[in-house]
PDB file of C-alpha atoms in Angstrom:
ATOM      1  CA  UNK M  24       2.858  17.429 -14.738  1.00  0.00           C
ATOM      2  CA  UNK M  25       2.823  13.671 -13.102  1.00  0.00           C
ATOM      3  CA  UNK M  26       5.433  11.136 -14.684  1.00  0.00           C
ATOM      4  CA  UNK M  27       4.645   9.631 -16.797  1.00  0.00           C
ATOM      5  CA  UNK M  28       4.482   5.521 -15.798  1.00  0.00           C
ATOM      6  CA  UNK M  29       6.708   2.700 -17.096  1.00  0.00           C
ATOM      7  CA  UNK M  30       4.947  -0.594 -15.960  1.00  0.00           C
ATOM      8  CA  UNK M  31       3.333  -2.242 -18.350  1.00  0.00           C
ATOM      9  CA  UNK M  32       0.282  -5.098 -18.542  1.00  0.00           C
ATOM     10  CA  UNK M  33       0.172  -8.451 -20.164  1.00  0.00           C
ATOM     11  CA  UNK M  34      -0.280  -7.401 -23.581  1.00  0.00           C
ATOM     12  CA  UNK M  35       2.411  -5.015 -23.269  1.00  0.00           C
ATOM     13  CA  UNK M  36       0.196  -1.971 -22.708  1.00  0.00           C
ATOM     14  CA  UNK M  37       1.214   1.187 -20.418  1.00  0.00           C
ATOM     15  CA  UNK M  38      -0.970   1.121 -17.830  1.00  0.00           C
ATOM     16  CA  UNK M  39      -2.792   4.439 -17.632  1.00  0.00           C
ATOM     17  CA  UNK M  40      -3.996   7.026 -14.675  1.00  0.00           C
ATOM     18  CA  UNK M  41      -7.374   7.569 -14.429  1.00  0.00           C
ATOM     19  CA  UNK M  42      -7.654  11.614 -16.354  1.00  0.00           C
ATOM     20  CA  UNK M  43      -9.446  12.610 -13.358  1.00  0.00           C
ATOM     21  CA  UNK M  44      -5.879  10.983 -11.499  1.00  0.00           C
ATOM     22  CA  UNK M  45      -3.870  12.606 -13.608  1.00  0.00           C
ATOM     23  CA  UNK M  46      -5.476  15.975 -12.880  1.00  0.00           C
ATOM     24  CA  UNK M  47      -5.752  16.119  -9.386  1.00  0.00           C
ATOM     25  CA  UNK M  48      -1.833  14.927  -9.405  1.00  0.00           C
ATOM     26  CA  UNK M  49      -0.766  17.887 -11.822  1.00  0.00           C
ATOM     27  CA  UNK M  50      -2.688  20.613  -9.204  1.00  0.00           C
ATOM     28  CA  UNK M  51      -1.462  18.710  -5.823  1.00  0.00           C
ATOM     29  CA  UNK M  52       2.314  18.787  -7.495  1.00  0.00           C
ATOM     30  CA  UNK M  53       1.887  22.850  -7.585  1.00  0.00           C
ATOM     31  CA  UNK M  54       0.301  22.553  -3.733  1.00  0.00           C
ATOM     32  CA  UNK M  55       3.285  24.376  -0.959  1.00  0.00           C
ATOM     33  CA  UNK M  56       3.293  22.750   2.317  1.00  0.00           C
ATOM     34  CA  UNK M  57       1.095  24.255   4.175  1.00  0.00           C
ATOM     35  CA  UNK M  58      -1.519  23.974   1.355  1.00  0.00           C
ATOM     36  CA  UNK M  59      -1.063  20.170   0.888  1.00  0.00           C
ATOM     37  CA  UNK M  60      -1.287  19.700   5.011  1.00  0.00           C
ATOM     38  CA  UNK M  61      -4.536  21.528   4.629  1.00  0.00           C
ATOM     39  CA  UNK M  62      -5.622  19.006   1.687  1.00  0.00           C
ATOM     40  CA  UNK M  63      -5.212  16.026   3.479  1.00  0.00           C
ATOM     41  CA  UNK M  64      -7.587  16.766   6.325  1.00  0.00           C
ATOM     42  CA  UNK M  65      -9.776  17.146   3.903  1.00  0.00           C
ATOM     43  CA  UNK M  66     -12.150  13.604   4.628  1.00  0.00           C
ATOM     44  CA  UNK M  67     -15.436  14.316   1.798  1.00  0.00           C
ATOM     45  CA  UNK M  68     -14.655  12.624  -0.828  1.00  0.00           C
ATOM     46  CA  UNK M  69     -16.605  14.509  -2.684  1.00  0.00           C
ATOM     47  CA  UNK M  70     -15.260  17.964  -1.854  1.00  0.00           C
ATOM     48  CA  UNK M  71     -12.681  19.774  -4.524  1.00  0.00           C
ATOM     49  CA  UNK M  72      -9.612  19.138  -1.966  1.00  0.00           C
ATOM     50  CA  UNK M  73     -10.013  15.892  -1.571  1.00  0.00           C
ATOM     51  CA  UNK M  74      -6.792  14.176  -2.288  1.00  0.00           C
ATOM     52  CA  UNK M  75      -7.452  10.516  -4.072  1.00  0.00           C
ATOM     53  CA  UNK M  76      -4.981   7.585  -3.008  1.00  0.00           C
ATOM     54  CA  UNK M  77      -3.843   7.321  -6.133  1.00  0.00           C
ATOM     55  CA  UNK M  78      -2.388  10.612  -5.967  1.00  0.00           C
ATOM     56  CA  UNK M  79      -1.199  11.034  -2.760  1.00  0.00           C
ATOM     57  CA  UNK M  80       0.709   7.044  -3.650  1.00  0.00           C
ATOM     58  CA  UNK M  81       1.981   9.542  -6.776  1.00  0.00           C
ATOM     59  CA  UNK M  82       3.418  12.224  -4.237  1.00  0.00           C
ATOM     60  CA  UNK M  83       4.923   9.927  -1.661  1.00  0.00           C
ATOM     61  CA  UNK M  84       7.091   8.104  -4.728  1.00  0.00           C
ATOM     62  CA  UNK M  85       7.990  12.092  -6.544  1.00  0.00           C
ATOM     63  CA  UNK M  86       8.939  13.657  -2.540  1.00  0.00           C
ATOM     64  CA  UNK M  87      11.455   9.956  -2.544  1.00  0.00           C
ATOM     65  CA  UNK M  88      12.718  10.490  -6.169  1.00  0.00           C
ATOM     66  CA  UNK M  89      13.337  14.396  -5.180  1.00  0.00           C
ATOM     67  CA  UNK M  90      14.551  13.579  -1.749  1.00  0.00           C
ATOM     68  CA  UNK M  91      11.951  16.123  -0.025  1.00  0.00           C
ATOM     69  CA  UNK M  92      11.870  13.971   3.206  1.00  0.00           C
ATOM     70  CA  UNK M  93       9.532  16.889   4.749  1.00  0.00           C
ATOM     71  CA  UNK M  94       6.904  16.642   1.993  1.00  0.00           C
ATOM     72  CA  UNK M  95       6.850  12.875   1.924  1.00  0.00           C
ATOM     73  CA  UNK M  96       6.278  12.467   6.024  1.00  0.00           C
ATOM     74  CA  UNK M  97       3.824  14.812   5.601  1.00  0.00           C
ATOM     75  CA  UNK M  98       1.388  12.689   3.120  1.00  0.00           C
ATOM     76  CA  UNK M  99       2.706   9.012   4.151  1.00  0.00           C
ATOM     77  CA  UNK M 100       1.091   8.728   7.760  1.00  0.00           C
ATOM     78  CA  UNK M 101      -2.568  10.281   5.525  1.00  0.00           C
ATOM     79  CA  UNK M 102      -1.808   6.749   3.464  1.00  0.00           C
ATOM     80  CA  UNK M 103      -0.633   4.782   5.907  1.00  0.00           C
ATOM     81  CA  UNK M 104      -3.932   5.722   7.850  1.00  0.00           C
ATOM     82  CA  UNK M 105      -6.242   4.722   5.430  1.00  0.00           C
ATOM     83  CA  UNK M 106      -4.542   1.494   4.844  1.00  0.00           C
ATOM     84  CA  UNK M 107      -5.016   0.919   8.292  1.00  0.00           C
ATOM     85  CA  UNK M 108      -8.155   1.873   8.141  1.00  0.00           C
ATOM     86  CA  UNK M 109      -9.615  -0.702   4.906  1.00  0.00           C
ATOM     87  CA  UNK M 110      -7.852  -3.378   6.561  1.00  0.00           C
ATOM     88  CA  UNK M 111      -9.601  -2.976  10.325  1.00  0.00           C
ATOM     89  CA  UNK M 112     -12.922  -3.235   7.731  1.00  0.00           C
ATOM     90  CA  UNK M 113     -12.047  -5.986   5.124  1.00  0.00           C
ATOM     91  CA  UNK M 114      -9.643  -8.467   7.544  1.00  0.00           C
ATOM     92  CA  UNK M 115     -12.213 -10.236   9.160  1.00  0.00           C
ATOM     93  CA  UNK M 116     -11.769 -10.998  13.033  1.00  0.00           C
ATOM     94  CA  UNK M 117     -12.886 -14.261  11.951  1.00  0.00           C
ATOM     95  CA  UNK M 118      -9.585 -14.879  10.038  1.00  0.00           C
ATOM     96  CA  UNK M 119      -6.372 -16.931  11.835  1.00  0.00           C
ATOM     97  CA  UNK M 120      -4.260 -13.728  13.354  1.00  0.00           C
ATOM     98  CA  UNK M 121      -6.746 -11.119  12.196  1.00  0.00           C
ATOM     99  CA  UNK M 122      -4.873  -8.000  14.333  1.00  0.00           C
ATOM    100  CA  UNK M 123      -1.299  -9.842  12.850  1.00  0.00           C
ATOM    101  CA  UNK M 124      -3.163 -10.540   9.496  1.00  0.00           C
ATOM    102  CA  UNK M 125      -3.440  -6.765   9.526  1.00  0.00           C
ATOM    103  CA  UNK M 126       0.627  -5.800  10.181  1.00  0.00           C
ATOM    104  CA  UNK M 127       1.677  -7.850   7.597  1.00  0.00           C
ATOM    105  CA  UNK M 128      -0.321  -6.324   4.826  1.00  0.00           C
ATOM    106  CA  UNK M 129       0.449  -2.815   5.866  1.00  0.00           C
ATOM    107  CA  UNK M 130       4.100  -3.993   6.342  1.00  0.00           C
ATOM    108  CA  UNK M 131       4.490  -5.670   2.959  1.00  0.00           C
ATOM    109  CA  UNK M 132       2.782  -2.123   1.397  1.00  0.00           C
ATOM    110  CA  UNK M 133       5.429  -0.189   3.463  1.00  0.00           C
ATOM    111  CA  UNK M 134       8.101  -2.387   1.885  1.00  0.00           C
ATOM    112  CA  UNK M 135       7.107  -1.145  -1.078  1.00  0.00           C
ATOM    113  CA  UNK M 136       7.265   2.445  -1.405  1.00  0.00           C
ATOM    114  CA  UNK M 137      10.201   1.765   0.531  1.00  0.00           C
ATOM    115  CA  UNK M 138      11.643  -0.136  -1.905  1.00  0.00           C
ATOM    116  CA  UNK M 139      10.320   1.946  -5.273  1.00  0.00           C
ATOM    117  CA  UNK M 140      12.401   2.767  -7.937  1.00  0.00           C
ATOM    118  CA  UNK M 141      15.317   0.169  -7.305  1.00  0.00           C
ATOM    119  CA  UNK M 142      15.910  -2.424  -9.284  1.00  0.00           C
ATOM    120  CA  UNK M 143      13.943  -5.266  -7.618  1.00  0.00           C
ATOM    121  CA  UNK M 144      10.366  -2.607  -7.223  1.00  0.00           C
ATOM    122  CA  UNK M 145      11.193  -0.295 -10.269  1.00  0.00           C
ATOM    123  CA  UNK M 146       7.795   0.104 -11.085  1.00  0.00           C
ATOM    124  CA  UNK M 147       5.261  -2.333  -8.827  1.00  0.00           C
ATOM    125  CA  UNK M 148       3.312   0.938  -7.632  1.00  0.00           C
ATOM    126  CA  UNK M 149       2.353   2.188 -10.795  1.00  0.00           C
ATOM    127  CA  UNK M 150      -1.180  -0.019 -10.474  1.00  0.00           C
ATOM    128  CA  UNK M 151      -1.705   1.851  -7.336  1.00  0.00           C
ATOM    129  CA  UNK M 152      -1.473   4.978  -9.281  1.00  0.00           C
ATOM    130  CA  UNK M 153      -4.301   3.948 -11.431  1.00  0.00           C
ATOM    131  CA  UNK M 154      -6.551   1.662  -9.108  1.00  0.00           C
ATOM    132  CA  UNK M 155      -4.949   2.231  -5.221  1.00  0.00           C
ATOM    133  CA  UNK M 156      -8.434  -0.277  -4.036  1.00  0.00           C
ATOM    134  CA  UNK M 157      -7.612  -2.882  -6.365  1.00  0.00           C
ATOM    135  CA  UNK M 158      -4.126  -2.755  -5.892  1.00  0.00           C
ATOM    136  CA  UNK M 159      -4.194  -2.721  -2.059  1.00  0.00           C
ATOM    137  CA  UNK M 160      -6.628  -5.721  -2.164  1.00  0.00           C
ATOM    138  CA  UNK M 161      -4.647  -8.043  -4.416  1.00  0.00           C
ATOM    139  CA  UNK M 162      -2.014  -7.175  -1.960  1.00  0.00           C
ATOM    140  CA  UNK M 163      -3.681  -8.037   1.055  1.00  0.00           C
ATOM    141  CA  UNK M 164      -5.960 -11.143  -0.110  1.00  0.00           C
ATOM    142  CA  UNK M 165      -2.526 -12.449  -1.477  1.00  0.00           C
ATOM    143  CA  UNK M 166      -1.220 -11.788   2.358  1.00  0.00           C
ATOM    144  CA  UNK M 167      -4.144 -13.792   3.341  1.00  0.00           C
ATOM    145  CA  UNK M 168      -3.906 -16.216   1.422  1.00  0.00           C
ATOM    146  CA  UNK M 169      -0.555 -17.166   2.642  1.00  0.00           C
ATOM    147  CA  UNK M 170      -1.350 -17.241   6.135  1.00  0.00           C
ATOM    148  CA  UNK M 171      -4.419 -19.068   5.932  1.00  0.00           C
ATOM    149  CA  UNK M 172      -2.946 -21.437   3.273  1.00  0.00           C
ATOM    150  CA  UNK M 173      -0.407 -22.355   6.062  1.00  0.00           C
ATOM    151  CA  UNK M 174      -3.063 -23.484   8.828  1.00  0.00           C
ATOM    152  CA  UNK M 175      -4.170 -27.045   8.707  1.00  0.00           C
ATOM    153  CA  UNK M 176      -2.803 -27.479   5.469  1.00  0.00           C
ATOM    154  CA  UNK M 177      -5.446 -25.197   3.574  1.00  0.00           C
ATOM    155  CA  UNK M 178      -8.112 -22.365   3.731  1.00  0.00           C
ATOM    156  CA  UNK M 179     -11.690 -22.710   4.102  1.00  0.00           C
ATOM    157  CA  UNK M 180     -13.577 -19.809   2.580  1.00  0.00           C
ATOM    158  CA  UNK M 181     -15.883 -19.132   5.985  1.00  0.00           C
ATOM    159  CA  UNK M 182     -19.896 -19.728   4.809  1.00  0.00           C
ATOM    160  CA  UNK M 183     -21.600 -17.137   2.766  1.00  0.00           C
ATOM    161  CA  UNK M 184     -24.312 -17.233   4.417  1.00  0.00           C
ATOM    162  CA  UNK M 185     -23.025 -16.693   7.869  1.00  0.00           C
ATOM    163  CA  UNK M 186     -25.116 -13.252   9.210  1.00  0.00           C
ATOM    164  CA  UNK M 187     -21.096 -11.894  10.128  1.00  0.00           C
ATOM    165  CA  UNK M 188     -19.833 -13.411   6.825  1.00  0.00           C
ATOM    166  CA  UNK M 189     -16.116 -10.950   6.194  1.00  0.00           C
ATOM    167  CA  UNK M 190     -15.117  -9.982   3.060  1.00  0.00           C
ATOM    168  CA  UNK M 191     -13.877 -12.654   1.883  1.00  0.00           C
ATOM    169  CA  UNK M 192     -15.982 -12.874  -0.982  1.00  0.00           C
ATOM    170  CA  UNK M 193     -16.010  -9.058  -1.539  1.00  0.00           C
ATOM    171  CA  UNK M 194     -12.395  -8.735  -1.614  1.00  0.00           C
ATOM    172  CA  UNK M 195     -11.542 -12.245  -4.441  1.00  0.00           C
ATOM    173  CA  UNK M 196     -14.119 -10.674  -6.610  1.00  0.00           C
ATOM    174  CA  UNK M 197     -11.797  -7.343  -6.464  1.00  0.00           C
ATOM    175  CA  UNK M 198      -9.017  -9.021  -6.717  1.00  0.00           C
ATOM    176  CA  UNK M 199      -9.865 -11.046  -9.720  1.00  0.00           C
ATOM    177  CA  UNK M 200     -10.559  -7.723 -11.356  1.00  0.00           C
ATOM    178  CA  UNK M 201      -6.757  -7.569 -11.499  1.00  0.00           C
ATOM    179  CA  UNK M 202      -6.658  -9.533 -14.608  1.00  0.00           C
ATOM    180  CA  UNK M 203      -8.639  -7.387 -15.863  1.00  0.00           C
ATOM    181  CA  UNK M 204      -6.285  -4.187 -15.067  1.00  0.00           C
ATOM    182  CA  UNK M 205      -5.615  -3.908 -19.029  1.00  0.00           C
ATOM    183  CA  UNK M 206      -6.040  -0.225 -21.103  1.00  0.00           C
ATOM    184  CA  UNK M 207      -9.788  -1.218 -21.749  1.00  0.00           C
ATOM    185  CA  UNK M 208     -10.853  -1.370 -18.388  1.00  0.00           C
ATOM    186  CA  UNK M 209      -9.029   1.671 -17.395  1.00  0.00           C
ATOM    187  CA  UNK M 210     -10.740   3.491 -20.369  1.00  0.00           C
ATOM    188  CA  UNK M 211     -14.386   1.656 -19.620  1.00  0.00           C
ATOM    189  CA  UNK M 212     -15.087   1.549 -15.580  1.00  0.00           C
ATOM    190  CA  UNK M 213     -18.626   0.676 -16.721  1.00  0.00           C
ATOM    191  CA  UNK M 214     -17.503  -2.789 -18.411  1.00  0.00           C
ATOM    192  CA  UNK M 215     -15.792  -3.373 -14.942  1.00  0.00           C
ATOM    193  CA  UNK M 216     -18.177  -2.595 -12.516  1.00  0.00           C
ATOM    194  CA  UNK M 217     -20.731  -4.306 -15.145  1.00  0.00           C
ATOM    195  CA  UNK M 218     -18.803  -7.914 -14.940  1.00  0.00           C
ATOM    196  CA  UNK M 219     -17.658  -7.661 -10.935  1.00  0.00           C
ATOM    197  CA  UNK M 220     -21.317  -7.105 -10.455  1.00  0.00           C
ATOM    198  CA  UNK M 221     -22.283 -10.157 -12.851  1.00  0.00           C
ATOM    199  CA  UNK M 222     -19.634 -12.224 -10.944  1.00  0.00           C
ATOM    200  CA  UNK M 223     -21.130 -11.184  -7.653  1.00  0.00           C
ATOM    201  CA  UNK M 224     -24.458 -11.845  -8.907  1.00  0.00           C
ATOM    202  CA  UNK M 225     -23.391 -15.428  -9.548  1.00  0.00           C
ATOM    203  CA  UNK M 226     -25.477 -18.087  -7.292  1.00  0.00           C
ATOM    204  CA  UNK M 227     -23.751 -18.996  -4.483  1.00  0.00           C
ATOM    205  CA  UNK M 228     -22.087 -22.135  -5.480  1.00  0.00           C
ATOM    206  CA  UNK M 229     -20.819 -20.831  -8.730  1.00  0.00           C
ATOM    207  CA  UNK M 230     -19.516 -17.765  -7.972  1.00  0.00           C
ATOM    208  CA  UNK M 231     -18.376 -20.190  -4.218  1.00  0.00           C
ATOM    209  CA  UNK M 232     -16.294 -22.737  -7.198  1.00  0.00           C
ATOM    210  CA  UNK M 233     -14.990 -19.162  -9.705  1.00  0.00           C
ATOM    211  CA  UNK M 234     -13.665 -17.991  -6.025  1.00  0.00           C
ATOM    212  CA  UNK M 235     -12.203 -21.307  -5.370  1.00  0.00           C
ATOM    213  CA  UNK M 236     -10.629 -22.369  -8.220  1.00  0.00           C
ATOM    214  CA  UNK M 237      -9.650 -19.053 -10.820  1.00  0.00           C
ATOM    215  CA  UNK M 238      -9.014 -16.482  -7.670  1.00  0.00           C
ATOM    216  CA  UNK M 239      -7.561 -18.518  -4.506  1.00  0.00           C
ATOM    217  CA  UNK M 240      -6.352 -20.955  -7.114  1.00  0.00           C
ATOM    218  CA  UNK M 241      -7.404 -24.382  -5.344  1.00  0.00           C
ATOM    219  CA  UNK M 242      -7.234 -27.579  -7.745  1.00  0.00           C
ATOM    220  CA  UNK M 243     -10.749 -28.390  -8.801  1.00  0.00           C
ATOM    221  CA  UNK M 244     -10.244 -31.864  -7.475  1.00  0.00           C
ATOM    222  CA  UNK M 245      -7.271 -34.438  -6.625  1.00  0.00           C
ATOM    223  CA  UNK M 246      -6.364 -38.504  -6.329  1.00  0.00           C
ATOM    224  CA  UNK M 247      -4.469 -37.666  -2.718  1.00  0.00           C
ATOM    225  CA  UNK M 248      -7.231 -37.468  -0.274  1.00  0.00           C
ATOM    226  CA  UNK M 249      -5.679 -35.648   2.284  1.00  0.00           C
ATOM    227  CA  UNK M 250      -5.422 -32.622   0.295  1.00  0.00           C
ATOM    228  CA  UNK M 251      -7.232 -29.956   0.446  1.00  0.00           C
ATOM    229  CA  UNK M 252      -8.957 -28.686  -3.030  1.00  0.00           C
ATOM    230  CA  UNK M 253     -12.091 -26.921  -3.796  1.00  0.00           C
ATOM    231  CA  UNK M 254     -13.940 -30.421  -3.835  1.00  0.00           C
ATOM    232  CA  UNK M 255     -13.136 -30.815  -0.631  1.00  0.00           C
ATOM    233  CA  UNK M 256     -14.186 -27.355   0.339  1.00  0.00           C
ATOM    234  CA  UNK M 257     -17.451 -27.097  -1.426  1.00  0.00           C
ATOM    235  CA  UNK M 258     -18.151 -30.784  -0.206  1.00  0.00           C
ATOM    236  CA  UNK M 259     -18.752 -32.475  -3.237  1.00  0.00           C
ATOM    237  CA  UNK M 260     -17.331 -34.075  -6.365  1.00  0.00           C
ATOM    238  CA  UNK M 261     -15.167 -32.255  -8.676  1.00  0.00           C
ATOM    239  CA  UNK M 262     -17.121 -33.120 -11.597  1.00  0.00           C
ATOM    240  CA  UNK M 263     -19.699 -30.946  -9.265  1.00  0.00           C
ATOM    241  CA  UNK M 264     -17.179 -28.104  -9.564  1.00  0.00           C
ATOM    242  CA  UNK M 265     -16.629 -28.864 -13.056  1.00  0.00           C
ATOM    243  CA  UNK M 266     -20.129 -28.614 -13.744  1.00  0.00           C
ATOM    244  CA  UNK M 267     -20.502 -24.806 -11.522  1.00  0.00           C
ATOM    245  CA  UNK M 268     -17.822 -23.426 -13.180  1.00  0.00           C
ATOM    246  CA  UNK M 269     -18.903 -24.109 -16.911  1.00  0.00           C
ATOM    247  CA  UNK M 270     -22.436 -22.743 -15.751  1.00  0.00           C
ATOM    248  CA  UNK M 271     -20.774 -19.619 -14.040  1.00  0.00           C
ATOM    249  CA  UNK M 272     -18.695 -19.408 -17.470  1.00  0.00           C
ATOM    250  CA  UNK M 273     -21.254 -19.637 -19.584  1.00  0.00           C
ATOM    251  CA  UNK M 274     -23.369 -16.823 -17.906  1.00  0.00           C
ATOM    252  CA  UNK M 275     -20.454 -14.483 -17.880  1.00  0.00           C
ATOM    253  CA  UNK M 276     -19.638 -15.425 -21.484  1.00  0.00           C
ATOM    254  CA  UNK M 277     -20.896 -11.896 -23.033  1.00  0.00           C
ATOM    255  CA  UNK M 278     -18.182  -9.749 -21.594  1.00  0.00           C
ATOM    256  CA  UNK M 279     -16.066 -12.106 -23.285  1.00  0.00           C
ATOM    257  CA  UNK M 280     -17.837 -11.263 -26.580  1.00  0.00           C
ATOM    258  CA  UNK M 281     -18.390  -7.885 -25.926  1.00  0.00           C
ATOM    259  CA  UNK M 282     -14.896  -7.250 -25.062  1.00  0.00           C
TER     260      UNK M 282
END
């Protein structure tokens, strides 16, 4: 049986794995090593033997906890391989030092795995067992954001109208959803998907304002003419940014009412 999660959200509620992940973990924990090796080769997500990344995280954590290095070393390369594939598709070549950024993200994730269960990282990986893609997305955006913040004092979001647009907005909207990772949204994936779709469907100027201010943390404006803000990145006034945020909030208000 899967070890219970201990991490709590901002409301003090325990994180909860989706039932399908819980069941898959319970089954995989009973697999002998040859069976596990065979299942790890399955890449068709619709196949009954396919193992989700959430399950792989649990298997690695359990192997480390029980001192089963052989089982850990069988699962770990597969999970890291999936992470590398995600990073190749999500961290655009248009970003400065894209290859280095990918290495940074993979390194930080590996460090999380290595430090799991320690006083510093007691339950940091719990969310990865619930929503791996969202958790890994948040990690890579954090790394990319830190790196870009060091370039010329700030980072401009790539032009969304470009034919080669990287995944900046998809990533940013996804990381925004981590703040919604409470028990209700975990039990109601339709609610979360509808909210993310609504954010993504905002007019480009409103969506960009939301991403810059509420995801990337830029100030709306500043009296310092040299400071990079949402207004400077959008080449408009702070008042315009606030108007865009207000319009976006009005369109998203029904989700607060329905929550």
